[in-house]
Short mmCIF file of C-alpha atoms and ligand atoms in Angstrom, two decimals:
data_model
loop_
_atom_site.label_atom_id
_atom_site.label_comp_id
_atom_site.label_asym_id
_atom_site.label_seq_id
_atom_site.Cartn_x
_atom_site.Cartn_y
_atom_site.Cartn_z
CA MET A 1 11.34 -109.08 8.02
CA PRO A 2 11.12 -105.60 6.48
CA PRO A 3 10.30 -105.56 2.76
CA HIS A 4 13.05 -105.30 0.22
CA ILE A 5 12.68 -101.87 -1.36
CA LEU A 6 13.36 -102.29 -5.08
CA ASP A 7 15.41 -99.17 -5.73
CA GLY A 8 14.82 -98.41 -9.42
CA LYS A 9 16.69 -95.12 -9.25
CA LYS A 10 19.91 -96.82 -8.13
CA ILE A 11 19.77 -99.44 -10.91
CA ALA A 12 18.84 -96.77 -13.45
CA LEU A 13 21.88 -94.64 -12.56
CA GLN A 14 24.17 -97.68 -12.86
CA LYS A 15 22.73 -98.56 -16.27
CA GLN A 16 23.02 -94.96 -17.43
CA ALA A 17 26.69 -94.84 -16.42
CA THR A 18 27.31 -98.04 -18.42
CA MET A 19 25.55 -96.59 -21.46
CA ALA A 20 27.52 -93.32 -21.20
CA THR A 21 30.76 -95.32 -21.36
CA ILE A 22 29.50 -97.37 -24.32
CA ILE A 23 28.56 -94.19 -26.19
CA GLN A 24 32.07 -92.79 -25.64
CA ASN A 25 33.92 -96.05 -26.37
CA TYR A 26 31.99 -97.01 -29.47
CA ASN A 27 32.96 -93.66 -30.92
CA LEU A 28 29.35 -92.89 -31.68
CA GLN A 29 30.03 -89.20 -31.11
CA ALA A 30 30.44 -88.62 -34.86
CA LEU A 31 26.78 -89.56 -35.21
CA PRO A 32 25.49 -89.57 -31.65
CA PRO A 33 22.45 -91.67 -30.78
CA HIS A 34 19.55 -89.36 -31.50
CA LEU A 35 15.98 -89.61 -30.21
CA ALA A 36 13.10 -87.56 -31.64
CA ILE A 37 10.23 -86.96 -29.22
CA ILE A 38 6.92 -85.75 -30.61
CA GLN A 39 4.31 -84.25 -28.33
CA VAL A 40 0.88 -83.13 -29.45
CA GLY A 41 -1.51 -81.35 -27.09
CA ASP A 42 -1.03 -79.99 -23.63
CA ASP A 43 -1.02 -82.95 -21.26
CA THR A 44 0.73 -81.79 -18.08
CA ALA A 45 2.10 -85.22 -17.17
CA SER A 46 3.52 -85.61 -20.70
CA HIS A 47 5.44 -82.33 -20.32
CA ILE A 48 7.05 -83.69 -17.15
CA TYR A 49 7.80 -87.12 -18.64
CA ILE A 50 9.41 -85.56 -21.70
CA LYS A 51 11.50 -83.22 -19.55
CA ASN A 52 12.75 -86.23 -17.56
CA LYS A 53 13.51 -88.19 -20.74
CA THR A 54 15.46 -85.39 -22.45
CA LYS A 55 17.41 -84.54 -19.30
CA ALA A 56 18.44 -88.18 -18.78
CA CYS A 57 19.38 -88.63 -22.46
CA LYS A 58 21.51 -85.50 -22.55
CA LYS A 59 23.42 -86.62 -19.45
CA ILE A 60 24.76 -89.75 -21.19
CA GLY A 61 25.31 -88.39 -24.70
CA ILE A 62 22.02 -89.23 -26.42
CA LYS A 63 20.90 -86.28 -28.51
CA THR A 64 17.20 -85.37 -28.42
CA THR A 65 14.99 -83.34 -30.70
CA GLU A 66 11.62 -82.29 -29.34
CA ILE A 67 8.81 -81.54 -31.73
CA TYR A 68 5.83 -79.94 -30.11
CA HIS A 69 2.42 -78.99 -31.52
CA THR A 70 -0.63 -77.95 -29.56
CA HIS A 71 -2.89 -78.85 -32.51
CA ILE A 72 -2.04 -80.82 -35.61
CA SER A 73 -3.90 -83.02 -38.09
CA GLU A 74 -3.20 -86.74 -38.43
CA ASN A 75 -1.89 -86.09 -41.93
CA LYS A 76 0.59 -83.43 -40.84
CA LEU A 77 1.78 -85.62 -38.00
CA TYR A 78 2.24 -88.48 -40.43
CA LYS A 79 4.39 -86.21 -42.63
CA ILE A 80 6.60 -85.28 -39.67
CA ILE A 81 7.05 -88.96 -38.81
CA ASN A 82 7.90 -89.75 -42.42
CA GLU A 83 10.61 -87.09 -42.48
CA LEU A 84 12.08 -88.51 -39.28
CA ASN A 85 11.88 -92.03 -40.72
CA GLU A 86 13.91 -90.84 -43.71
CA ASP A 87 16.45 -88.87 -41.69
CA PRO A 88 19.59 -91.02 -41.21
CA THR A 89 20.72 -88.92 -38.22
CA ILE A 90 17.61 -89.91 -36.24
CA HIS A 91 17.75 -93.36 -34.61
CA GLY A 92 14.67 -93.38 -32.42
CA ILE A 93 11.23 -91.79 -32.66
CA ILE A 94 8.54 -91.67 -30.00
CA VAL A 95 5.13 -90.04 -30.03
CA GLN A 96 4.26 -89.27 -26.43
CA LEU A 97 0.86 -90.60 -25.38
CA PRO A 98 -1.89 -89.68 -24.77
CA LEU A 99 -2.68 -87.92 -28.05
CA PRO A 100 -5.57 -85.46 -28.45
CA LYS A 101 -8.92 -86.96 -29.47
CA ASN A 102 -8.62 -85.90 -33.14
CA ILE A 103 -5.69 -88.26 -33.60
CA ASN A 104 -6.04 -92.02 -33.54
CA PRO A 105 -2.85 -93.44 -32.00
CA GLU A 106 -3.31 -96.69 -33.96
CA ASN A 107 -2.99 -94.73 -37.22
CA ILE A 108 0.10 -92.87 -36.09
CA LEU A 109 2.23 -95.27 -34.06
CA HIS A 110 2.38 -97.79 -36.90
CA LYS A 111 3.79 -95.14 -39.23
CA ILE A 112 7.04 -95.04 -37.27
CA HIS A 113 9.67 -97.22 -38.95
CA PRO A 114 9.97 -100.41 -36.85
CA ALA A 115 13.74 -99.96 -36.55
CA LYS A 116 13.21 -96.50 -35.06
CA ASP A 117 10.20 -97.47 -32.95
CA VAL A 118 12.08 -97.37 -29.64
CA ASP A 119 8.76 -97.47 -27.73
CA GLY A 120 8.10 -100.90 -29.25
CA PHE A 121 4.47 -100.02 -30.07
CA HIS A 122 4.57 -100.85 -33.81
CA PHE A 123 2.66 -104.07 -34.55
CA LYS A 124 5.78 -105.61 -36.09
CA ASN A 125 7.77 -105.06 -32.93
CA TYR A 126 4.83 -106.21 -30.83
CA GLY A 127 4.61 -109.38 -32.95
CA ARG A 128 8.34 -109.97 -32.62
CA LEU A 129 8.01 -109.58 -28.87
CA SER A 130 5.28 -112.25 -28.85
CA PHE A 131 7.62 -114.62 -30.72
CA LYS A 132 10.62 -113.79 -28.52
CA LEU A 133 12.46 -112.33 -31.53
CA PRO A 134 14.88 -109.39 -31.17
CA THR A 135 12.78 -106.25 -30.90
CA HIS A 136 12.36 -102.96 -29.08
CA VAL A 137 10.61 -103.97 -25.87
CA PRO A 138 8.28 -101.25 -24.50
CA ALA A 139 10.15 -99.24 -21.88
CA THR A 140 8.10 -99.83 -18.73
CA PRO A 141 7.86 -103.62 -19.16
CA LEU A 142 11.58 -103.74 -20.02
CA GLY A 143 12.43 -101.73 -16.90
CA ILE A 144 10.37 -104.09 -14.71
CA LEU A 145 11.94 -107.17 -16.33
CA GLU A 146 15.39 -105.82 -15.62
CA MET A 147 14.52 -105.31 -11.95
CA ILE A 148 13.15 -108.89 -11.79
CA HIS A 149 16.39 -110.12 -13.30
CA ILE A 150 18.72 -108.07 -11.11
CA HIS A 151 16.89 -108.90 -7.88
CA LYS A 152 16.58 -112.58 -8.89
CA ILE A 153 12.83 -112.57 -8.30
CA GLU A 154 11.41 -116.06 -8.91
CA THR A 155 8.85 -116.06 -11.74
CA LYS A 156 8.63 -119.71 -12.84
CA GLY A 157 5.26 -121.11 -11.81
CA LYS A 158 4.41 -117.94 -9.88
CA HIS A 159 1.08 -116.19 -10.26
CA CYS A 160 1.65 -112.72 -11.72
CA VAL A 161 -1.40 -110.49 -11.55
CA ILE A 162 -1.25 -107.38 -13.70
CA ILE A 163 -3.82 -104.61 -13.23
CA GLY A 164 -4.24 -102.61 -16.43
CA ASN A 165 -4.29 -103.96 -19.99
CA SER A 166 -2.82 -100.97 -21.84
CA LYS A 167 -0.63 -101.49 -24.89
CA ILE A 168 2.06 -99.44 -23.13
CA VAL A 169 2.39 -101.61 -20.03
CA GLY A 170 -0.11 -104.37 -19.15
CA ALA A 171 -0.53 -106.18 -22.46
CA PRO A 172 3.19 -106.52 -23.40
CA LEU A 173 4.12 -107.26 -19.79
CA GLY A 174 1.61 -110.13 -19.78
CA ILE A 175 3.42 -111.69 -22.75
CA LEU A 176 6.85 -111.14 -21.22
CA MET A 177 5.85 -112.63 -17.86
CA GLN A 178 4.58 -115.73 -19.68
CA HIS A 179 7.99 -115.94 -21.35
CA LEU A 180 9.38 -116.04 -17.81
CA GLN A 181 7.07 -119.02 -17.14
CA ALA A 182 4.76 -117.17 -14.77
CA THR A 183 1.01 -117.84 -14.70
CA VAL A 184 -0.47 -114.53 -15.76
CA THR A 185 -3.80 -112.88 -14.97
CA ILE A 186 -4.54 -109.50 -16.51
CA CYS A 187 -7.20 -107.48 -14.71
CA HIS A 188 -8.73 -104.33 -16.14
CA ILE A 189 -11.51 -101.81 -15.74
CA HIS A 190 -14.23 -104.44 -16.31
CA THR A 191 -12.80 -107.02 -13.91
CA ASN A 192 -15.34 -108.03 -11.26
CA ASP A 193 -14.03 -108.49 -7.72
CA LEU A 194 -10.45 -107.25 -8.23
CA THR A 195 -9.47 -108.38 -4.72
CA HIS A 196 -10.28 -112.01 -5.65
CA PHE A 197 -7.38 -111.82 -8.11
CA THR A 198 -4.95 -109.53 -6.29
CA LYS A 199 -5.07 -111.79 -3.21
CA GLN A 200 -3.74 -114.68 -5.33
CA ALA A 201 -0.76 -112.71 -6.64
CA ASP A 202 2.79 -113.79 -5.92
CA ILE A 203 3.82 -110.87 -8.10
CA LEU A 204 1.43 -107.92 -8.37
CA ILE A 205 1.94 -105.24 -11.01
CA SER A 206 -0.42 -102.29 -10.79
CA ALA A 207 -0.52 -99.95 -13.79
CA VAL A 208 -3.75 -98.04 -13.33
CA GLY A 209 -2.92 -94.51 -12.22
CA LYS A 210 -5.33 -94.47 -9.27
CA PRO A 211 -3.69 -93.51 -5.97
CA GLY A 212 -4.91 -95.60 -3.05
CA LEU A 213 -6.19 -98.45 -5.26
CA ILE A 214 -4.17 -101.21 -3.57
CA THR A 215 -4.78 -101.61 0.15
CA GLN A 216 -3.29 -104.11 2.60
CA LYS A 217 -6.33 -106.35 2.64
CA MET A 218 -6.09 -106.85 -1.14
CA VAL A 219 -2.73 -108.64 -1.06
CA LYS A 220 -1.23 -111.71 0.53
CA LYS A 221 1.80 -111.79 2.80
CA GLY A 222 5.11 -112.07 0.93
CA VAL A 223 3.86 -110.60 -2.36
CA VAL A 224 6.30 -108.78 -4.65
CA ILE A 225 4.77 -105.50 -5.89
CA PHE A 226 5.70 -103.32 -8.84
CA ASP A 227 3.81 -100.04 -8.60
CA VAL A 228 3.61 -98.50 -12.08
CA GLY A 229 1.10 -95.84 -11.01
CA THR A 230 2.33 -92.30 -11.53
CA THR A 231 -0.32 -89.75 -10.69
CA PHE A 232 0.66 -86.15 -10.18
CA VAL A 233 -1.27 -84.89 -7.14
CA THR A 234 -1.37 -81.17 -6.29
CA ASP A 235 0.79 -80.44 -3.26
CA ASN A 236 1.40 -76.86 -2.21
CA HIS A 237 4.09 -77.95 0.24
CA THR A 238 6.52 -78.82 -2.56
CA ILE A 239 8.46 -76.45 -4.86
CA SER A 240 7.04 -78.13 -7.97
CA LYS A 241 3.50 -77.92 -6.44
CA TYR A 242 2.87 -81.59 -7.07
CA THR A 243 3.68 -84.98 -5.53
CA LEU A 244 3.93 -88.22 -7.44
CA LYS A 245 1.63 -90.98 -6.14
CA GLY A 246 1.60 -94.67 -6.98
CA ASP A 247 -1.42 -97.00 -6.98
CA VAL A 248 -0.37 -98.70 -3.76
CA ILE A 249 -0.84 -97.31 -0.25
CA PHE A 250 2.85 -97.86 0.48
CA GLU A 251 2.74 -97.28 4.27
CA GLU A 252 0.12 -99.97 4.93
CA VAL A 253 0.98 -102.46 2.16
CA SER A 254 4.81 -102.51 2.24
CA PRO A 255 5.13 -104.15 5.71
CA ILE A 256 3.56 -107.39 4.43
CA CYS A 257 5.42 -107.49 1.07
CA SER A 258 8.64 -109.37 0.49
CA ALA A 259 9.65 -106.66 -2.02
CA ILE A 260 8.08 -103.48 -3.39
CA THR A 261 8.97 -100.57 -5.67
CA PRO A 262 8.55 -97.09 -4.17
CA VAL A 263 6.95 -94.16 -6.00
CA PRO A 264 8.90 -92.10 -6.89
CA GLY A 265 12.21 -93.90 -7.38
CA GLY A 266 10.96 -97.32 -8.49
CA VAL A 267 9.61 -98.17 -11.94
CA GLY A 268 9.75 -94.57 -13.28
CA PRO A 269 13.55 -94.17 -13.53
CA MET A 270 13.80 -97.67 -15.03
CA THR A 271 11.28 -96.72 -17.73
CA VAL A 272 13.33 -93.70 -18.79
CA THR A 273 16.52 -95.77 -18.77
CA ALA A 274 14.93 -98.55 -20.83
CA LEU A 275 13.96 -95.99 -23.48
CA MET A 276 17.57 -94.77 -23.57
CA HIS A 277 18.72 -98.39 -23.89
CA ASN A 278 16.39 -98.93 -26.86
CA THR A 279 17.65 -95.73 -28.50
CA LEU A 280 21.27 -96.79 -28.09
CA ARG A 281 20.48 -100.23 -29.54
CA ALA A 282 18.71 -98.59 -32.46
CA ALA A 283 21.75 -96.37 -33.09
CA GLN A 284 24.01 -99.42 -33.03
CA GLY A 285 21.69 -101.33 -35.38
CA GLN A 286 21.38 -104.10 -32.83
CA VAL A 287 17.72 -104.93 -33.43
CA TYR A 288 17.54 -104.43 -37.17
CA THR A 289 20.66 -104.69 -39.34
CA LEU A 290 22.18 -101.34 -40.12
CA GLN A 291 22.81 -100.70 -43.81
CA LYS A 292 25.03 -97.81 -44.85
CA ASN A 293 24.65 -95.26 -47.65
CA GLN A 294 20.92 -95.58 -48.14
CA THR A 295 18.16 -93.11 -47.51
CA LYS A 296 16.29 -95.92 -45.86
CA ILE A 297 19.09 -97.05 -43.66
CA PHE A 298 17.66 -100.27 -42.29
CA LYS A 299 17.10 -103.37 -44.32
CA GLY A 300 14.26 -105.84 -44.05
CA TYR A 301 11.27 -103.48 -43.79
N1 LIG B 401 2.87 -92.18 -22.12
C1 LIG B 401 3.03 -92.84 -20.95
N2 LIG B 401 4.02 -93.76 -21.03
C2 LIG B 401 4.50 -93.68 -22.31
C3 LIG B 401 5.54 -94.38 -22.99
O1 LIG B 401 6.22 -95.27 -22.46
N3 LIG B 401 5.72 -94.01 -24.30
C4 LIG B 401 4.98 -93.04 -24.91
N4 LIG B 401 5.23 -92.76 -26.18
N5 LIG B 401 4.01 -92.37 -24.28
C5 LIG B 401 3.79 -92.69 -22.99
#
């Protein structure tokens, strides 16, 4: 049987259409959902990600403000975040990662007000996620969870092997997959004999950013694969001069999978859509109770 191609782009477009209708119907236009995106430095991939995020937001009525600095001190960045925290017209704030070496992301990400932390990286939101409390779930894990849900992929008692223990993807996804009653193994850069683990996976999630990492002999027949890898590889045959590559060698691995996400068109569009979902929820005060007529507009923190 050919593998089921998990079409993230199709689901993403459906979700975006639903959100566009909600934004119109809830009469949020008076104060449209508004996402502030901060970028520091000159990471090429970040430029592309931010362009995709702003384009998708605009399409459904989410306003975006981009704040860009090539160089900035931690203190100045903290001041910008504070102003955005205090601004009642801003509902979501993200600081695009990676940050330049002079800035410690741990110092910065936790300065974003938890109610506006639509990336879900603040330790309060991370803690709430661990306890299954309402929170902003990080976008990539949320996008993958939605695909699992929509495609009715069995997780209970299944062995989910995640490659990559980043705070953006691997670590929160590990918690979420345990919530779905999967047995979870998280592999990372220091894991010895990666194949020993990947071969056991009923569900394999690769979030490394190393094209060609996952070959056919590393997986078992019938595995479900989510390829989170997004590496921009130079390609002079395309207009943009780059091609997006996942971690999995799709041509050789997909024939033995029961289901697999393509790159592009798999996890990527779901990640962008999950961020938009979090921003809309923040604007509606769905995670933290909205309190009117206050400079600090959310109660509890
Ligand atoms: N860099 C790569 N993925 C992400 C993400 O989901 N959020 C932020 N802020 N930066 C990223």
